Amino acid sequence: MSARAVILRVAALLLLVVFVTAPQLFAFAFAPLAANNAPAIYNQGSLLALTLSHLRIVFLATCASTALAVALGIFVTRPKGREFLPLSRSLVNIGQTFPPIAVLAIAVPLVGFGEKPTFIALFLYGLLPIFENTLAGLTEVSPQTLEAARGMGMNARQRLWQVELPLALPVILAGIRLSVIISLGTATIGSTVAAKGLGEVIIAGLQSNNIAFILQGGLVVALLAVLIHDGLGLTERMAARKLGRFVDETA
Amino acid sequence: MIEIENLSKRYGDNIVVDDVSFTVGDGEIVVVVGTSGAGKSTLLRMINRLVAPDAGRVLIDGQDTTTIPEDELRHRIGYVIQGYGLFPHRTVAQNIATVPRLLGWDKARIAARVEELLDLFQLDPGEFAQKFPHQLSGGQQQRVGVARALAAKPALLLMDEPFGALDPVIRGKAQDDLLAIQRRLGTTIVLVTHDMNEAFHLGDRIAVMDGARLLQYATPAQLLTHPAEAFVEQLVGTVERPFRLLSLVTVKDAMEPGSADGEPITVSATLRDALAQLIWRGRPALPVADASGAPIGRISVDGILKHGRPLA
């Protein structure tokens, strides 16, 4: 990575940290956007606390999606599970085609307001990229490599853990990255059902017609997305570099 | 000793291997040769049970292979495939250590074995141990593939077109290296190829397969002088036959007493090489020297030609 790229990332991170811990410092920049003497900086709660709970729900939902999608991906690529491939594909696809807002509408009567419905929506929405990438990664492993592994007396479990998963890892990580980025944005709508998150800032802005609020919420989410995308991409490249491939695709 | 008894395999209506039997002696190299689709690879894969036979059995030193758990059997049999199937995410050293690790050898023993094998295959451990497969040339990958198969000192090595991915120049060298290593370790080898030259170069015995059947199982010389079927005769090459026969005999067997002028030929050279020298230098005879270079006799065109016919 070039020095300029490093400086740019560190600067973005610093900006984010300073903004969520001491947003008043930036009041001058947002003041022109706040009409009719409305506050320029979000004042109904701590930006830092909202950012942390936003990250928390994205993290929890992604962990759950990853666990299920990777397990499912492994299962349907085993001889025993192959016949379930079409079924799991359609299930996961349904998760993706359902708009998250519709999931919230259905989930609230069932589990009540708060974090739970948001978690369900993010979890369902995040399954598809991870599942498809797990499938792609596992089926991409060269048949020769697997034949050699079998010929040397590796059993199915050893082949999975020692050969297939390590080789599929960069592709699976790319799926997780995609899922995290989608969730970071989607989580903002969780605030419509009273989940703590950065969506609150945006919604407050929409309700009071305060562009400064909307921009603040959007900006923090965007910075988070860019930084996390970058960080995960870096991990992927490290995993891929060992294999001497995929490097160009993730760059 | 490997005894293959009446092995058969069919996929649907398609017979891939049809009642094949032969015996491989300890320390022998047997080459299974035939056109593509003749069932060679399937036959090989039935020996380590990657393919389950429909009928027949394989005995290793008298023990039926079906009585040994599959994975355990494969730990005991080296296996090299075309393209080698090296693990791209593991270093050369880790690749070679695969079977010893599966067997639970301790670290020091594995490290010593890896180093020993790298030396044996002329790969400097300092330079190559930590490299990844994609950083190696084709010839180096091939050597790592064979080294990995030999890591746990298997008595039997199965090779499926192990030289198929190499260019002709490297292939000849790789074949010579394999022969040298096999002579040193005494490993029994069953090797599958479609290249007749390779079969004659490497094989102590050759099994010719066509259309799922074993047509003939014999030494290279027998195959040339007494082909069992027209197909075998065609495969060994009618025109090539005398030269192939000459390549199986060394100068030692056709040497005559006396002397001749010119650059001497070493006693261990094949008659084919000797004849090539005689033709190229335009001489009827050349002196023969032993390994130290001392003259011990002569070799003549007439003497060589006598060995180029089946009834000589």
XYZ file of C-alpha atoms in Angstrom:
563
model
C 0.000 0.000 0.000
C 1.372 3.394 -0.895
C 2.099 6.001 1.764
C -0.638 8.224 0.364
C -3.247 5.494 0.717
C -2.214 4.890 4.321
C -2.412 8.592 5.170
C -5.833 8.856 3.524
C -7.206 5.951 5.560
C -5.743 7.173 8.841
C -7.204 10.614 8.146
C -10.664 9.158 7.453
C -10.495 7.130 10.660
C -9.409 10.173 12.691
C -12.187 12.283 11.197
C -14.738 9.626 12.106
C -13.502 9.227 15.681
C -13.336 12.966 16.350
C -16.758 13.544 14.776
C -18.624 10.942 16.816
C -16.882 11.844 20.102
C -16.982 15.633 19.769
C -19.510 16.573 17.077
C -19.793 20.150 18.407
C -16.390 20.896 16.880
C -18.002 20.640 13.456
C -20.997 22.846 14.198
C -19.629 25.607 11.977
C -19.768 23.315 8.923
C -23.341 22.183 9.441
C -24.803 25.505 10.662
C -25.573 26.818 7.153
C -27.685 23.704 6.490
C -29.858 24.073 9.579
C -32.682 26.483 8.789
C -34.845 28.455 11.249
C -32.368 28.359 14.117
C -32.616 24.598 14.348
C -29.630 22.917 16.065
C -26.767 22.207 13.638
C -25.579 19.146 15.475
C -27.699 16.196 16.538
C -28.728 16.827 20.128
C -31.110 14.026 21.079
C -28.452 11.518 22.136
C -24.770 10.718 21.915
C -23.491 10.057 18.392
C -20.866 7.765 19.849
C -23.424 5.555 21.597
C -25.550 5.374 18.459
C -22.534 4.474 16.316
C -21.534 1.707 18.711
C -24.990 0.141 18.851
C -25.235 0.451 15.057
C -21.959 -1.446 14.735
C -23.054 -3.936 17.339
C -26.212 -4.999 15.564
C -24.428 -5.212 12.201
C -21.718 -7.324 13.783
C -24.179 -9.683 15.489
C -26.339 -10.072 12.371
C -23.307 -10.707 10.164
C -21.943 -13.313 12.568
C -25.263 -15.119 12.501
C -25.557 -14.882 8.696
C -21.974 -16.104 8.315
C -22.487 -19.058 10.608
C -25.639 -20.214 8.810
C -24.572 -19.373 5.244
C -21.130 -20.997 5.536
C -22.571 -24.076 7.235
C -25.232 -24.327 4.537
C -22.655 -23.802 1.797
C -20.523 -26.598 3.216
C -23.509 -28.897 3.626
C -24.801 -28.580 0.056
C -21.351 -29.197 -1.422
C -21.018 -32.536 0.422
C -22.282 -35.654 -1.386
C -24.988 -36.071 1.261
C -26.322 -32.554 0.897
C -26.060 -32.037 -2.852
C -29.753 -32.600 -3.434
C -30.565 -29.717 -1.080
C -28.634 -27.226 -3.196
C -31.624 -25.935 -5.246
C -33.780 -25.717 -2.126
C -31.224 -23.759 -0.077
C -30.556 -21.497 -3.053
C -34.206 -20.503 -3.278
C -34.513 -20.060 0.486
C -31.525 -17.768 0.618
C -32.738 -15.912 -2.460
C -36.077 -15.251 -0.804
C -34.175 -13.715 2.108
C -32.620 -11.310 -0.348
C -35.714 -10.446 -2.417
C -37.824 -9.549 0.632
C -37.282 -5.824 1.197
C -35.866 -5.337 4.728
C -38.619 -2.849 5.454
C -41.197 -5.568 4.717
C -39.350 -7.940 7.026
C -39.530 -5.304 9.751
C -43.261 -4.908 9.170
C -43.806 -8.626 9.518
C -41.361 -9.122 12.401
C -42.561 -6.339 14.700
C -45.939 -7.945 15.514
C -44.120 -11.207 16.186
C -41.111 -10.131 18.264
C -41.989 -6.568 19.235
C -40.144 -3.275 18.663
C -36.420 -2.721 19.167
C -33.321 -4.549 18.036
C -34.886 -7.944 17.400
C -36.789 -7.199 14.173
C -33.779 -5.288 12.826
C -31.538 -8.209 13.622
C -33.883 -10.561 11.725
C -33.984 -8.285 8.681
C -30.218 -7.866 8.547
C -29.633 -11.545 9.158
C -31.882 -12.586 6.256
C -30.538 -9.898 3.988
C -26.942 -10.841 4.657
C -27.267 -14.550 3.894
C -27.146 -14.493 0.107
C -23.719 -12.986 -0.605
C -22.028 -15.196 1.970
C -23.819 -18.343 0.833
C -23.131 -17.767 -2.861
C -19.479 -16.961 -2.203
C -19.039 -20.014 0.026
C -20.458 -22.126 -2.792
C -18.226 -20.464 -5.367
C -15.147 -20.814 -3.173
C -15.740 -24.472 -2.397
C -16.621 -25.519 -5.943
C -13.644 -23.595 -7.309
C -11.121 -25.836 -5.541
C -9.355 -27.722 -8.308
C -10.471 -31.348 -8.735
C -6.814 -32.348 -9.042
C -6.050 -30.960 -5.603
C -8.976 -32.858 -4.136
C -8.039 -36.041 -5.972
C -4.516 -35.768 -4.587
C -5.875 -35.166 -1.087
C -8.104 -38.218 -1.342
C -5.322 -40.306 -2.844
C -3.073 -39.477 0.091
C -5.629 -40.761 2.526
C -7.240 -37.576 3.842
C -10.731 -38.297 5.080
C -13.688 -36.030 4.281
C -13.220 -33.903 7.410
C -9.495 -33.453 6.834
C -10.098 -32.499 3.210
C -12.667 -29.895 4.291
C -10.601 -28.259 7.032
C -7.127 -28.634 5.597
C -7.761 -28.135 1.900
C -11.191 -26.888 0.867
C -11.902 -24.193 3.463
C -8.410 -22.636 3.418
C -8.568 -22.454 -0.377
C -12.090 -21.020 -0.357
C -11.338 -18.537 2.435
C -10.570 -15.452 0.300
C -13.828 -15.856 -1.617
C -15.857 -16.448 1.556
C -14.297 -13.347 3.125
C -15.325 -11.324 0.071
C -18.911 -12.491 0.628
C -18.784 -11.481 4.285
C -17.430 -8.071 3.327
C -20.271 -7.540 0.882
C -22.793 -8.597 3.507
C -21.341 -6.244 6.143
C -21.476 -3.267 3.800
C -25.088 -3.978 2.833
C -26.009 -4.376 6.501
C -24.317 -1.123 7.548
C -26.600 0.812 5.229
C -29.687 -1.279 5.789
C -29.392 -1.055 9.596
C -30.392 2.607 9.422
C -34.003 1.628 8.706
C -33.986 -0.298 11.992
C -34.550 3.027 13.706
C -38.096 3.076 12.301
C -38.840 0.247 14.749
C -36.903 1.789 17.624
C -33.596 -0.020 17.292
C -30.725 2.154 18.521
C -28.605 3.152 15.568
C -27.477 5.911 13.272
C -30.832 5.773 11.496
C -32.188 7.806 14.430
C -30.165 10.809 13.374
C -31.397 10.588 9.800
C -35.002 10.076 10.821
C -34.836 12.978 13.268
C -33.579 15.101 10.407
C -36.352 13.969 8.099
C -39.030 14.656 10.702
C -37.812 18.144 11.551
C -36.766 18.898 7.979
C -33.191 19.442 9.158
C -30.708 18.636 6.386
C -27.798 18.958 8.836
C -29.019 15.945 10.830
C -29.645 13.833 7.720
C -26.170 14.614 6.453
C -24.522 13.783 9.778
C -26.172 10.389 10.045
C -25.428 9.582 6.414
C -21.841 10.748 6.711
C -21.018 8.595 9.710
C -22.551 5.504 8.087
C -20.667 6.195 4.858
C -17.335 6.654 6.646
C -17.903 3.442 8.598
C -18.716 1.566 5.389
C -15.654 2.816 3.543
C -13.300 2.046 6.414
C -14.708 -1.409 7.155
C -14.789 -2.281 3.459
C -11.152 -1.312 3.244
C -10.106 -3.206 6.358
C -11.842 -6.404 5.326
C -10.451 -6.106 1.806
C -6.993 -5.968 3.326
C -7.563 -9.209 5.262
C -8.811 -10.876 2.107
C -5.764 -9.870 0.148
C -3.548 -11.224 2.889
C -5.376 -14.554 2.733
C -5.277 -14.568 -1.060
C -1.678 -13.529 -1.441
C -0.552 -16.859 -0.056
C -2.382 -18.588 -2.866
C -0.890 -16.351 -5.513
C -4.265 -15.702 -7.041
C -7.436 -13.621 -6.680
C -5.082 -10.780 -5.860
C -6.095 -8.723 -8.859
C -9.787 -9.339 -8.342
C -9.898 -7.937 -4.824
C -7.506 -5.065 -5.467
C 4.191 -58.127 -4.355
C 1.005 -56.737 -5.846
C -1.472 -59.250 -7.218
C -4.299 -57.903 -9.312
C -6.959 -60.551 -9.709
C -9.812 -60.338 -12.210
C -10.525 -56.659 -11.633
C -13.604 -55.322 -13.402
C -15.386 -52.002 -13.324
C -18.410 -50.788 -15.227
C -20.227 -47.461 -15.255
C -23.767 -48.192 -16.374
C -23.548 -50.212 -19.573
C -20.023 -49.079 -20.151
C -17.293 -51.560 -19.186
C -14.233 -49.568 -18.228
C -12.009 -52.363 -16.942
C -12.754 -55.918 -18.018
C -11.339 -58.820 -16.019
C -7.756 -57.628 -15.700
C -5.182 -59.720 -13.830
C -1.449 -59.358 -13.416
C 1.234 -59.547 -10.767
C 3.842 -56.928 -9.951
C 7.023 -58.137 -8.298
C 8.739 -56.223 -5.483
C 10.913 -53.386 -6.731
C 9.595 -53.638 -10.277
C 8.355 -50.827 -12.461
C 5.238 -51.841 -14.335
C 3.973 -49.454 -16.986
C 0.322 -49.654 -17.994
C 0.085 -48.296 -21.500
C -2.792 -47.828 -23.916
C -4.883 -45.302 -25.794
C -6.947 -42.809 -23.827
C -10.173 -44.315 -22.549
C -8.613 -47.780 -22.366
C -9.276 -47.970 -18.619
C -5.690 -47.461 -17.440
C -6.435 -44.771 -14.869
C -9.469 -46.601 -13.534
C -7.337 -49.712 -13.098
C -4.734 -47.692 -11.200
C -7.375 -46.044 -9.018
C -8.773 -49.436 -8.091
C -5.426 -50.356 -6.563
C -5.709 -47.621 -3.902
C -9.504 -47.950 -3.892
C -10.262 -44.459 -5.113
C -12.537 -46.494 -7.363
C -14.324 -49.498 -5.908
C -14.055 -52.522 -8.215
C -17.257 -54.337 -9.247
C -15.434 -57.639 -9.283
C -11.992 -58.994 -8.474
C -9.527 -57.994 -5.808
C -6.082 -56.577 -5.195
C -3.611 -58.284 -2.859
C -0.625 -56.449 -1.441
C 1.892 -58.923 -0.049
C -0.906 -61.435 0.144
C -3.281 -59.149 2.036
C -6.609 -58.291 0.429
C -6.787 -54.475 0.233
C -10.478 -54.466 1.153
C -9.512 -55.662 4.636
C -7.514 -52.452 5.217
C -9.428 -49.203 6.001
C -9.420 -46.976 2.897
C -7.472 -44.064 4.347
C -4.929 -46.303 6.015
C -4.385 -48.106 2.719
C -3.769 -44.808 0.938
C -1.306 -43.672 3.600
C 0.727 -46.728 2.625
C 0.543 -46.191 -1.147
C 2.174 -43.192 -2.807
C 0.036 -41.514 -5.451
C 1.125 -39.039 -8.125
C -1.310 -37.638 -10.689
C -0.888 -35.602 -13.840
C -0.701 -31.973 -12.764
C 0.416 -33.266 -9.308
C -2.436 -31.610 -7.366
C -0.059 -29.806 -5.023
C -1.837 -27.840 -2.277
C -1.574 -24.229 -3.432
C -1.961 -22.826 0.094
C 0.851 -24.869 1.561
C 4.608 -24.516 1.198
C 6.754 -27.135 -0.470
C 7.786 -28.450 2.953
C 4.170 -28.622 4.166
C 3.095 -30.331 0.953
C 5.751 -33.006 1.336
C 4.850 -33.430 5.013
C 1.192 -34.207 4.214
C 1.122 -37.960 4.800
C 3.624 -37.988 7.703
C 1.412 -35.379 9.405
C -1.681 -37.498 8.814
C 0.221 -40.384 10.370
C 1.076 -38.259 13.399
C 4.853 -38.264 13.097
C 6.567 -35.864 15.493
C 7.867 -32.539 14.195
C 11.546 -33.377 14.260
C 11.042 -36.588 12.322
C 8.905 -34.812 9.701
C 11.445 -32.007 9.311
C 14.278 -34.503 8.859
C 12.290 -36.497 6.291
C 11.352 -33.378 4.304
C 14.957 -32.283 4.157
C 16.090 -35.740 3.119
C 13.562 -35.820 0.273
C 14.372 -32.307 -0.928
C 18.022 -33.349 -1.109
C 17.116 -36.548 -2.924
C 15.187 -34.569 -5.549
C 17.958 -31.975 -5.907
C 15.890 -29.156 -4.457
C 17.956 -27.056 -2.063
C 15.977 -27.065 1.237
C 17.105 -23.534 2.067
C 15.752 -22.226 -1.198
C 12.660 -24.344 -1.777
C 11.224 -25.503 1.558
C 9.281 -22.288 2.197
C 8.209 -21.635 -1.396
C 4.631 -22.050 -2.546
C 3.777 -24.307 -5.494
C 2.935 -21.407 -7.826
C 6.481 -20.149 -7.403
C 7.956 -23.359 -8.869
C 8.639 -24.374 -12.461
C 6.806 -27.350 -13.937
C 9.775 -29.654 -13.415
C 10.159 -28.567 -9.793
C 6.445 -29.086 -9.141
C 6.739 -32.559 -10.580
C 9.613 -33.403 -8.243
C 7.711 -32.044 -5.242
C 4.709 -34.155 -6.284
C 6.808 -37.313 -6.321
C 8.629 -36.371 -3.117
C 5.267 -35.866 -1.404
C 4.123 -39.296 -2.554
C 7.292 -40.896 -1.187
C 7.278 -39.031 2.140
C 6.006 -41.861 4.339
C 8.246 -44.415 2.616
C 5.504 -46.330 0.819
C 6.476 -49.694 -0.622
C 4.212 -49.022 -3.601
C 3.959 -45.904 -5.737
C 1.105 -45.321 -8.197
C 1.723 -42.755 -10.918
C -0.908 -41.539 -13.371
C 0.718 -39.762 -16.335
C 3.280 -38.186 -13.994
C 5.294 -36.669 -16.829
C 2.360 -35.670 -19.017
C 2.540 -31.974 -18.144
C 6.280 -31.605 -18.806
C 7.903 -30.452 -22.018
C 9.939 -33.142 -23.835
C 13.369 -31.913 -22.721
C 12.510 -31.878 -19.015
C 10.478 -35.066 -19.370
C 13.525 -37.161 -20.361
C 15.498 -35.829 -17.403
C 12.579 -36.406 -15.026
C 12.255 -40.003 -16.220
C 15.965 -40.644 -15.659
C 15.729 -39.089 -12.189
C 12.760 -41.276 -11.332
C 14.645 -44.388 -12.464
C 17.689 -43.431 -10.382
C 15.578 -42.788 -7.291
C 13.583 -45.982 -7.798
C 16.796 -48.015 -8.089
C 18.010 -46.441 -4.871
C 14.841 -46.900 -2.816
C 13.628 -50.143 -4.381
C 10.059 -48.820 -4.497
C 7.560 -50.822 -6.535
C 5.956 -48.565 -9.129
C 2.826 -48.932 -11.248
C 2.811 -46.133 -13.789
C 0.130 -45.238 -16.328
C 1.021 -43.525 -19.589
C -0.066 -43.312 -23.221
C 3.502 -42.663 -24.359
C 5.074 -45.844 -25.725
C 8.610 -44.421 -25.536
C 8.087 -43.724 -21.850
C 6.827 -47.267 -21.347
C 9.928 -48.765 -22.961
C 12.234 -46.371 -21.159
C 10.873 -47.029 -17.665
C 9.108 -50.364 -17.625
C 10.509 -53.633 -16.330
C 7.197 -54.975 -17.569
C 4.561 -53.393 -19.725
C 0.819 -54.004 -19.552
C -0.910 -53.067 -22.798
C -4.577 -52.156 -22.452
C -7.178 -51.436 -25.078
C -10.953 -51.224 -24.839
C -10.981 -52.092 -21.109
C -9.059 -55.344 -21.648
C -5.471 -56.259 -20.847
C -4.062 -57.401 -24.201
C -0.587 -58.373 -23.118
C 1.581 -58.261 -20.026
C 5.223 -58.878 -20.783
C 8.753 -57.508 -20.649
C 9.549 -54.832 -23.229
C 11.632 -57.293 -25.281
C 8.863 -59.904 -25.366
C 6.384 -57.234 -26.358
C 8.549 -56.352 -29.336
C 9.440 -59.855 -30.442
C 6.174 -61.618 -29.667
C 3.290 -59.138 -29.785
C 0.150 -60.987 -28.756
C -2.247 -59.128 -31.009
C -2.203 -56.898 -34.036
C -3.045 -53.937 -31.824
C 0.056 -54.478 -29.696
C 2.183 -54.774 -32.810
C 0.714 -51.533 -34.089
C 1.243 -49.835 -30.748
C 4.906 -50.797 -30.441
C 5.424 -49.458 -33.957
C 6.512 -51.727 -36.786
C 9.136 -49.302 -38.044
C 10.394 -48.382 -34.594
C 10.628 -51.985 -33.440
C 14.279 -52.802 -34.185
C 15.451 -49.552 -32.628
C 13.358 -50.078 -29.521
C 14.808 -53.562 -29.232
C 18.325 -52.146 -29.503
C 17.567 -49.608 -26.806
C 16.848 -52.461 -24.383
C 20.313 -54.021 -24.757
C 23.592 -52.517 -23.553
C 26.901 -52.481 -25.367
C 28.193 -55.048 -22.884
C 26.052 -57.800 -24.475
C 27.229 -57.147 -28.044
C 30.862 -56.407 -27.313
C 33.500 -58.280 -29.300
C 37.121 -58.846 -28.352
C 39.657 -56.764 -30.215
C 40.125 -53.075 -30.785
C 39.165 -50.298 -33.150
C 40.129 -46.702 -33.852
C 38.207 -43.711 -32.682
C 36.492 -42.212 -29.649
C 35.446 -45.069 -27.318
C 31.829 -45.824 -26.369
C 31.060 -46.598 -22.717
C 30.076 -50.167 -21.932
C 26.833 -49.138 -20.236
C 25.431 -47.288 -23.270
C 22.511 -48.880 -25.137
C 23.037 -50.464 -28.542
C 20.736 -47.838 -30.018
C 23.059 -45.073 -28.841
C 26.100 -47.052 -30.018
C 24.614 -47.563 -33.485
C 23.786 -43.881 -33.695
C 27.447 -43.098 -32.908
C 28.708 -45.563 -35.536
C 26.435 -44.147 -38.240
C 27.225 -40.565 -37.375
C 30.986 -41.085 -37.404
C 30.837 -43.300 -40.482
C 32.800 -46.166 -38.963
C 32.125 -49.926 -39.061
C 33.428 -50.359 -35.482
C 34.422 -48.337 -32.419
C 36.341 -49.236 -29.253
C 34.457 -49.878 -26.014
C 35.650 -48.432 -22.708
C 34.610 -49.279 -19.155
C 33.462 -46.705 -16.643
C 37.028 -45.613 -15.915
C 37.755 -45.094 -19.632
C 40.053 -48.087 -20.127
C 39.496 -49.922 -23.479
C 38.017 -53.400 -23.033
C 36.857 -54.396 -26.539
C 35.117 -53.221 -29.676
C 31.599 -52.837 -30.971
C 30.702 -53.203 -34.646
C 27.696 -52.418 -36.812
C 27.343 -56.097 -37.706
C 27.440 -57.081 -34.048
C 24.723 -54.575 -33.216
C 22.480 -55.538 -36.111
C 22.348 -59.111 -34.825
C 20.542 -57.777 -31.744
C 17.998 -55.821 -33.747
C 16.052 -58.909 -34.817
C 13.718 -61.000 -32.706
C 15.383 -64.311 -33.582
C 18.932 -63.213 -32.899
